[in-house]
Coordinates of C-alpha atoms in Angstrom, one line a residue:
M14 CA 0.0 0.0 0.0
R15 CA 1.3 3.4 -1.0
L16 CA 2.3 5.7 1.9
I17 CA 0.0 8.5 0.6
R18 CA -3.0 6.2 1.3
S19 CA -1.6 5.7 4.8
I20 CA -1.3 9.5 5.2
T21 CA -4.9 9.9 4.1
I22 CA -6.2 7.3 6.5
A23 CA -4.1 8.7 9.3
S24 CA -5.5 12.2 8.7
A25 CA -9.0 10.9 8.8
A26 CA -8.3 9.0 12.0
L27 CA -6.8 12.1 13.6
G28 CA -10.0 14.0 12.6
L29 CA -12.1 11.3 14.3
M30 CA -10.0 11.5 17.4
T31 CA -10.3 15.2 17.4
V32 CA -14.1 15.0 17.4
D33 CA -14.1 12.3 20.2
A34 CA -11.6 14.4 22.3
S35 CA -13.8 17.5 22.0
A36 CA -17.0 15.6 22.8
G37 CA -15.6 14.0 25.9
E38 CA -13.4 16.9 27.1
N39 CA -15.2 17.2 30.4
A40 CA -14.9 13.5 31.1
A41 CA -11.5 12.4 29.9
S42 CA -9.7 15.3 28.3
P43 CA -7.2 13.4 26.1
K44 CA -4.4 15.4 24.5
L45 CA -3.9 15.2 20.7
T46 CA -1.0 16.9 18.9
F47 CA -0.2 16.6 15.2
T48 CA 2.3 18.2 12.9
L49 CA 2.2 18.5 9.1
A50 CA 5.5 19.5 7.5
R51 CA 6.5 20.1 3.9
H52 CA 10.2 19.7 3.0
H53 CA 12.6 20.3 0.1
T54 CA 15.9 18.5 0.3
T55 CA 18.9 18.6 -1.9
N56 CA 19.9 15.0 -1.0
A57 CA 16.8 12.8 -0.8
L58 CA 18.8 9.5 -0.8
D59 CA 21.3 10.7 1.8
G60 CA 24.2 9.7 -0.4
P61 CA 27.2 11.1 -2.2
L62 CA 25.1 11.5 -5.3
A63 CA 22.8 14.5 -4.3
L64 CA 19.3 14.1 -5.8
A65 CA 16.8 16.8 -4.9
D66 CA 13.1 16.0 -4.0
W67 CA 10.1 17.2 -2.0
Y68 CA 8.6 15.2 0.8
T69 CA 5.8 15.5 3.3
E70 CA 5.9 14.5 7.0
L71 CA 2.9 13.8 9.2
R72 CA 3.4 13.2 12.9
G73 CA 0.7 12.6 15.5
A74 CA 0.5 11.8 19.2
L75 CA -2.5 11.0 21.4
E76 CA -2.2 10.9 25.2
H77 CA -4.8 10.1 27.8
T78 CA -4.3 9.9 31.6
V79 CA -6.6 8.0 33.9
D80 CA -6.4 8.5 37.7
H81 CA -6.7 5.6 40.1
N82 CA -6.5 5.1 43.8
F83 CA -2.8 4.7 43.9
G84 CA -1.7 7.2 41.2
S85 CA -2.4 7.4 37.5
T86 CA -2.1 5.5 34.2
K87 CA -1.1 7.1 30.9
L88 CA -2.0 5.7 27.6
T89 CA -0.2 6.9 24.4
A90 CA -0.3 6.4 20.7
D91 CA 1.9 8.0 18.1
M92 CA 2.7 7.8 14.4
E93 CA 5.1 9.4 11.9
L94 CA 4.7 9.1 8.1
R95 CA 7.0 10.4 5.4
R96 CA 6.3 10.4 1.7
F97 CA 8.7 11.6 -1.1
D98 CA 7.2 13.0 -4.3
T99 CA 9.6 11.2 -6.6
Y100 CA 11.8 8.7 -4.8
D101 CA 8.9 6.9 -3.1
F102 CA 11.0 3.9 -2.1
E103 CA 12.5 6.2 0.6
D104 CA 9.0 6.5 2.3
D105 CA 9.0 5.7 6.0
A106 CA 6.3 4.9 8.5
T107 CA 6.3 4.4 12.3
F108 CA 3.4 3.5 14.6
G109 CA 3.6 3.0 18.4
I110 CA 1.3 2.4 21.4
G111 CA 2.3 2.5 25.0
A112 CA 1.0 2.4 28.6
E113 CA 2.7 3.7 31.8
T114 CA 1.3 3.4 35.3
T115 CA 2.4 5.0 38.5
A116 CA 1.5 3.8 42.0
R117 CA 2.4 5.5 45.3
V118 CA 2.6 2.6 47.7
S119 CA 3.5 4.7 50.7
D120 CA 4.8 8.1 51.6
T121 CA 8.3 6.9 50.8
L122 CA 7.8 4.4 48.0
E123 CA 6.6 4.9 44.4
L124 CA 6.4 2.3 41.7
R125 CA 6.2 2.8 37.9
G126 CA 5.9 0.4 35.0
S127 CA 5.6 0.8 31.3
L128 CA 5.0 -1.3 28.2
S129 CA 5.2 -0.3 24.5
V130 CA 5.0 -1.7 21.0
R131 CA 6.5 0.1 18.0
T132 CA 6.5 -0.9 14.3
F133 CA 8.7 0.5 11.6
S134 CA 8.6 0.4 7.8
D135 CA 12.0 1.8 6.7
G136 CA 12.6 2.7 3.1
D137 CA 16.2 2.9 1.9
D138 CA 18.2 2.2 -1.2
M139 CA 21.3 0.3 -2.5
A140 CA 23.4 2.1 -5.0
V141 CA 25.7 0.3 -7.4
E142 CA 27.5 3.0 -9.5
D143 CA 24.6 4.8 -11.3
F144 CA 22.0 2.1 -10.5
I145 CA 19.7 2.7 -7.5
L146 CA 17.6 -0.1 -6.1
G147 CA 15.0 0.7 -3.5
T148 CA 14.6 -1.5 -0.4
R149 CA 12.1 -1.8 2.5
T150 CA 12.5 -3.4 5.9
R151 CA 9.9 -3.8 8.6
K152 CA 10.7 -4.1 12.2
T153 CA 8.8 -4.5 15.5
V154 CA 10.1 -3.5 18.9
L155 CA 8.5 -4.7 22.2
A156 CA 9.8 -2.9 25.3
G157 CA 9.0 -2.8 29.0
A158 CA 10.4 -1.2 32.1
V159 CA 9.8 -1.1 35.9
Q160 CA 11.1 1.5 38.4
A161 CA 11.0 1.8 42.1
G162 CA 11.7 5.1 43.8
R163 CA 12.3 5.3 47.5
L164 CA 12.9 8.2 49.8
V165 CA 15.8 6.9 51.9
A166 CA 16.5 10.1 53.8
P167 CA 15.1 13.7 53.7
D168 CA 15.7 15.1 50.2
T169 CA 17.4 11.9 49.1
V170 CA 15.9 9.4 46.6
L171 CA 17.1 6.0 45.5
L172 CA 15.8 4.9 42.1
L173 CA 16.1 1.3 41.0
E174 CA 15.1 0.3 37.4
A175 CA 15.1 -2.6 35.0
A176 CA 14.3 -2.4 31.3
G177 CA 14.2 -4.8 28.5
A178 CA 13.4 -4.8 24.7
R179 CA 13.2 -7.2 21.9
E180 CA 13.6 -6.1 18.2
F181 CA 12.1 -8.4 15.5
A182 CA 13.5 -7.6 12.1
G183 CA 11.7 -8.7 9.0
R184 CA 13.2 -9.6 5.6
T185 CA 14.3 -6.8 3.3
H186 CA 12.2 -6.5 0.2
F187 CA 13.6 -5.0 -3.0
Q188 CA 12.0 -2.6 -5.4
D189 CA 9.8 -4.2 -8.1
D190 CA 10.9 -7.6 -6.7
L191 CA 14.1 -7.5 -8.7
L192 CA 15.7 -9.6 -6.0
L193 CA 14.2 -12.2 -3.6
P194 CA 13.5 -10.9 -0.1
A195 CA 16.6 -11.4 2.1
A196 CA 17.3 -11.3 5.9
L197 CA 19.8 -8.4 6.2
D198 CA 19.1 -7.2 9.7
P199 CA 19.3 -9.5 12.8
D200 CA 16.9 -9.7 15.8
R201 CA 18.2 -8.0 18.9
D202 CA 17.6 -8.3 22.7
R203 CA 18.4 -5.7 25.3
L204 CA 18.4 -5.8 29.1
R205 CA 19.4 -3.0 31.4
L206 CA 19.6 -2.7 35.2
G207 CA 20.4 0.6 37.0
A208 CA 20.5 2.4 40.4
T209 CA 20.6 6.1 40.9
L210 CA 21.0 8.0 44.2
T211 CA 20.1 11.7 44.1
R212 CA 20.0 14.4 46.8
T213 CA 18.3 17.7 46.4
N214 CA 19.1 20.8 48.3
G215 CA 17.1 23.8 47.0
P216 CA 18.4 24.7 43.5
V217 CA 21.2 22.1 43.7
S218 CA 20.9 18.3 43.1
Y219 CA 23.8 15.8 43.0
G220 CA 24.3 12.1 43.2
A221 CA 25.7 9.0 41.5
S222 CA 24.5 6.2 39.3
V223 CA 25.6 2.7 38.2
T224 CA 24.1 0.7 35.3
T225 CA 24.8 -2.6 33.7
G226 CA 23.2 -4.2 30.7
L227 CA 23.6 -6.6 27.8
R228 CA 22.8 -6.6 24.1
R229 CA 22.4 -9.8 22.2
T230 CA 22.5 -9.7 18.4
H231 CA 21.2 -12.9 17.0
A232 CA 23.1 -14.9 14.5
L233 CA 22.6 -13.9 10.8
E234 CA 24.6 -15.8 8.2
P235 CA 27.5 -15.4 7.8
L236 CA 27.8 -13.5 11.1
P237 CA 27.6 -15.4 14.5
E238 CA 25.6 -14.4 17.5
L239 CA 27.2 -11.4 19.3
L240 CA 26.8 -10.8 23.1
L241 CA 27.8 -7.3 24.3
L242 CA 28.0 -6.3 28.0
E243 CA 28.0 -2.6 29.0
H244 CA 28.6 -1.0 32.3
A245 CA 28.7 2.6 33.5
V246 CA 29.5 4.5 36.7
K247 CA 28.8 8.2 36.9
L248 CA 28.6 11.2 39.2
H249 CA 25.9 13.8 38.3
G250 CA 24.8 17.2 39.4
A251 CA 22.6 20.1 38.5
H252 CA 22.1 23.7 39.5
T253 CA 19.4 26.3 38.7
F254 CA 20.3 29.9 39.2
E255 CA 18.1 32.8 40.3
N256 CA 18.2 34.3 36.8
K257 CA 16.7 31.0 35.4
A258 CA 20.0 29.9 34.0
S259 CA 20.8 26.2 34.6
I260 CA 23.6 23.7 34.2
S261 CA 23.7 19.9 34.6
A262 CA 26.6 17.5 34.2
A263 CA 27.4 13.8 34.4
L264 CA 31.0 12.5 34.6
G265 CA 32.2 8.9 34.8
F266 CA 33.3 5.8 32.9
E267 CA 31.7 3.4 30.5
M268 CA 32.9 -0.1 29.8
L269 CA 32.2 -2.5 27.0
Q270 CA 32.9 -6.3 27.1
L271 CA 32.6 -9.0 24.5
P272 CA 32.8 -12.2 26.6
D273 CA 33.2 -14.5 23.7
N274 CA 36.5 -13.1 22.5
G275 CA 37.9 -11.4 25.6
F276 CA 37.5 -7.8 24.3
S277 CA 37.2 -5.2 27.0
E278 CA 37.5 -1.4 26.8
I279 CA 36.9 1.5 29.3
R280 CA 36.5 5.1 28.2
P281 CA 35.5 8.3 30.0
A282 CA 32.0 9.5 29.7
L283 CA 30.9 13.2 29.9
E284 CA 27.6 15.0 29.4
V285 CA 27.2 18.7 30.1
T286 CA 24.1 20.8 29.3
G287 CA 23.6 24.5 30.0
A288 CA 21.1 27.2 29.3
S289 CA 21.0 30.9 30.1
P290 CA 18.9 33.9 29.4
L291 CA 20.7 36.9 27.9
P292 CA 19.9 40.6 27.8
A293 CA 17.5 42.1 25.2
G294 CA 15.5 38.9 24.7
F295 CA 18.4 36.6 23.7
S296 CA 19.1 33.2 25.1
L297 CA 21.9 30.7 24.8
R298 CA 22.0 26.9 25.4
G299 CA 24.7 24.3 24.7
K300 CA 25.5 20.7 25.1
L301 CA 28.6 18.6 25.1
R302 CA 28.6 14.7 25.1
T303 CA 31.2 12.0 25.0
G304 CA 30.2 8.3 25.3
Y305 CA 29.3 5.1 23.7
D306 CA 26.3 4.6 21.4
T307 CA 25.3 1.0 21.6
M308 CA 21.9 1.6 20.0
S309 CA 23.3 2.4 16.6
T310 CA 23.2 -0.2 13.9
D311 CA 26.1 1.4 12.0
D312 CA 28.6 -0.9 13.8
P313 CA 28.1 -4.5 15.1
V314 CA 29.7 -3.6 18.4
A315 CA 29.2 0.1 19.2
V316 CA 30.0 3.7 18.2
W317 CA 32.2 6.1 20.2
V318 CA 30.5 9.5 20.0
R319 CA 31.7 13.1 20.7
R320 CA 29.2 15.8 20.0
A321 CA 29.1 19.5 20.7
E322 CA 26.2 21.8 19.9
A323 CA 25.1 25.4 20.7
E324 CA 22.0 27.4 20.0
L325 CA 21.3 31.2 20.2
G326 CA 17.7 32.3 20.5
Y327 CA 16.0 35.7 20.2
Q328 CA 12.5 36.3 21.5
A329 CA 11.4 39.1 19.2
T330 CA 7.9 39.2 20.5
P331 CA 5.9 37.1 22.9
S332 CA 4.8 34.9 20.0
I333 CA 7.8 35.1 17.6
L334 CA 11.1 33.3 18.3
F335 CA 14.2 33.2 16.1
S336 CA 17.0 30.7 16.7
T337 CA 20.2 29.5 15.1
G338 CA 22.5 26.7 16.0
I339 CA 25.5 24.6 15.1
F340 CA 26.8 21.2 15.9
D341 CA 30.0 19.1 15.4
E342 CA 29.9 15.4 15.9
R343 CA 32.5 12.6 15.5
R344 CA 31.5 9.0 15.4
D345 CA 34.1 6.2 15.5
N346 CA 32.8 2.7 14.5
L347 CA 34.8 0.4 16.9
A348 CA 34.5 -2.8 14.8
I349 CA 34.8 -1.7 11.2
G350 CA 37.4 1.1 11.9
N351 CA 35.4 3.9 10.3
R352 CA 35.1 7.5 11.4
E353 CA 32.2 9.7 10.5
M354 CA 32.4 13.5 10.9
L355 CA 29.2 15.5 10.8
Y356 CA 28.8 19.3 10.8
G357 CA 25.6 21.2 10.8
L358 CA 24.1 24.7 10.9
Y359 CA 20.4 25.7 11.1
G360 CA 18.2 28.7 11.3
E361 CA 14.6 28.7 12.5
A362 CA 11.7 31.1 12.8
A363 CA 8.7 30.1 15.0
W364 CA 5.4 31.9 15.3
Q365 CA 2.9 30.9 18.1
A366 CA -0.2 31.9 16.3
N367 CA -2.4 31.0 19.2
E368 CA -2.5 28.7 22.2
N369 CA -2.9 25.6 20.0
L370 CA -1.2 26.5 16.7
N371 CA 2.5 26.9 16.0
L372 CA 4.2 27.6 12.6
V373 CA 7.9 27.0 12.0
L374 CA 10.1 27.8 9.0
R375 CA 13.5 26.1 9.3
V376 CA 16.6 25.6 7.1
D377 CA 19.2 22.9 7.8
L378 CA 22.7 22.7 6.3
K379 CA 24.6 19.4 6.9
R380 CA 28.0 18.0 5.8
H381 CA 28.7 14.3 6.5
R382 CA 32.1 12.7 5.8
I383 CA 32.8 8.9 6.0
T384 CA 36.5 8.3 6.0
L385 CA 36.5 4.6 5.4
Y386 CA 34.9 4.9 2.0
D387 CA 36.2 8.5 1.3
I388 CA 32.6 9.7 0.9
E389 CA 31.2 13.2 1.5
K390 CA 27.5 14.1 1.6
R391 CA 26.1 17.6 1.7
T392 CA 22.4 18.3 2.3
V393 CA 20.3 21.5 2.5
D394 CA 16.8 20.9 3.9
V395 CA 14.1 23.6 4.0
Q396 CA 10.8 22.9 5.8
L397 CA 7.6 24.7 6.7
A398 CA 5.7 23.0 9.5
A399 CA 2.4 23.5 11.4
T400 CA 1.8 22.0 14.8
R401 CA -1.8 21.8 16.2
K402 CA -2.8 20.9 19.7
L403 CA -6.3 19.7 20.4

């Protein structure tokens, strides 16, 4: 089924949800948000051969909270659809539903649990010289998590958590059935355990955390099963100032292990985020991060990431905001020995037309270098988006 049909059906569904939400506002008051965006990109295939195209994005999210005797339960549903005018094999679709419940067992103990299901239909391409073959892969991710927060001392909270996920990857289908469907992506399992201790003293909070987890990548010929263990120990702190400026930081170490071949590596991890208002309606925010990315599928083991970003904002009027930002990111693929270097610059103008409608005009310029294959990709993306809350 073509994605434009999905967009039409989703738009109709959003319309029906809008009617239901308005009709039952006094009883349930669900929250519905959707965004419709029109883009023009100079690199639709995200490759060294820049091919321009227009595409449309539709994003929607529905949230409904139900109170009960011990706390509340939140139900969510979301979707994201993307359709290209010309290169429709790049069309993408994502749908998800989830539930999260919170229960206050006592004055010092609170429990939280969540479950979610997400499905992906990912359009991509395989390029051989001047020949481009479209591909499509469907995936489903089941995830769940439980948390327990306990007040162990005045202003001190201990949070224990466990989370797991299973990713089911379908066969990759090729454009016009030129090739038989093939299994190109493995199934994956994830498990994570963690403990965080945080003390709050007015505008200052600080503490420590420890996490451990595993990722199992199932065997996919000719590659064997891969078991990756990951551990982290960090100190963290945050401070909010009287002028509404804020800073938060986490510093520690992250460790990766491959028990099947004896590989082990420890590297420092750092994340610093800051934001501050400036005179004459300006504002400044920035972020610096160094650490492993074990969620990426660009490398069978992990990616070592260093990223810095900054944004300058200007509140011209209560309803009009201008902003511009830059980022610099380096990604080292540990197993395949590749380094990716990404640079970006963007400018944005946002108009809050009313309480429920926001319009955004944005321009992104990106440069992406892949050293292993000596490839450079450049992209300019212009978008006009409207976000509506109901």
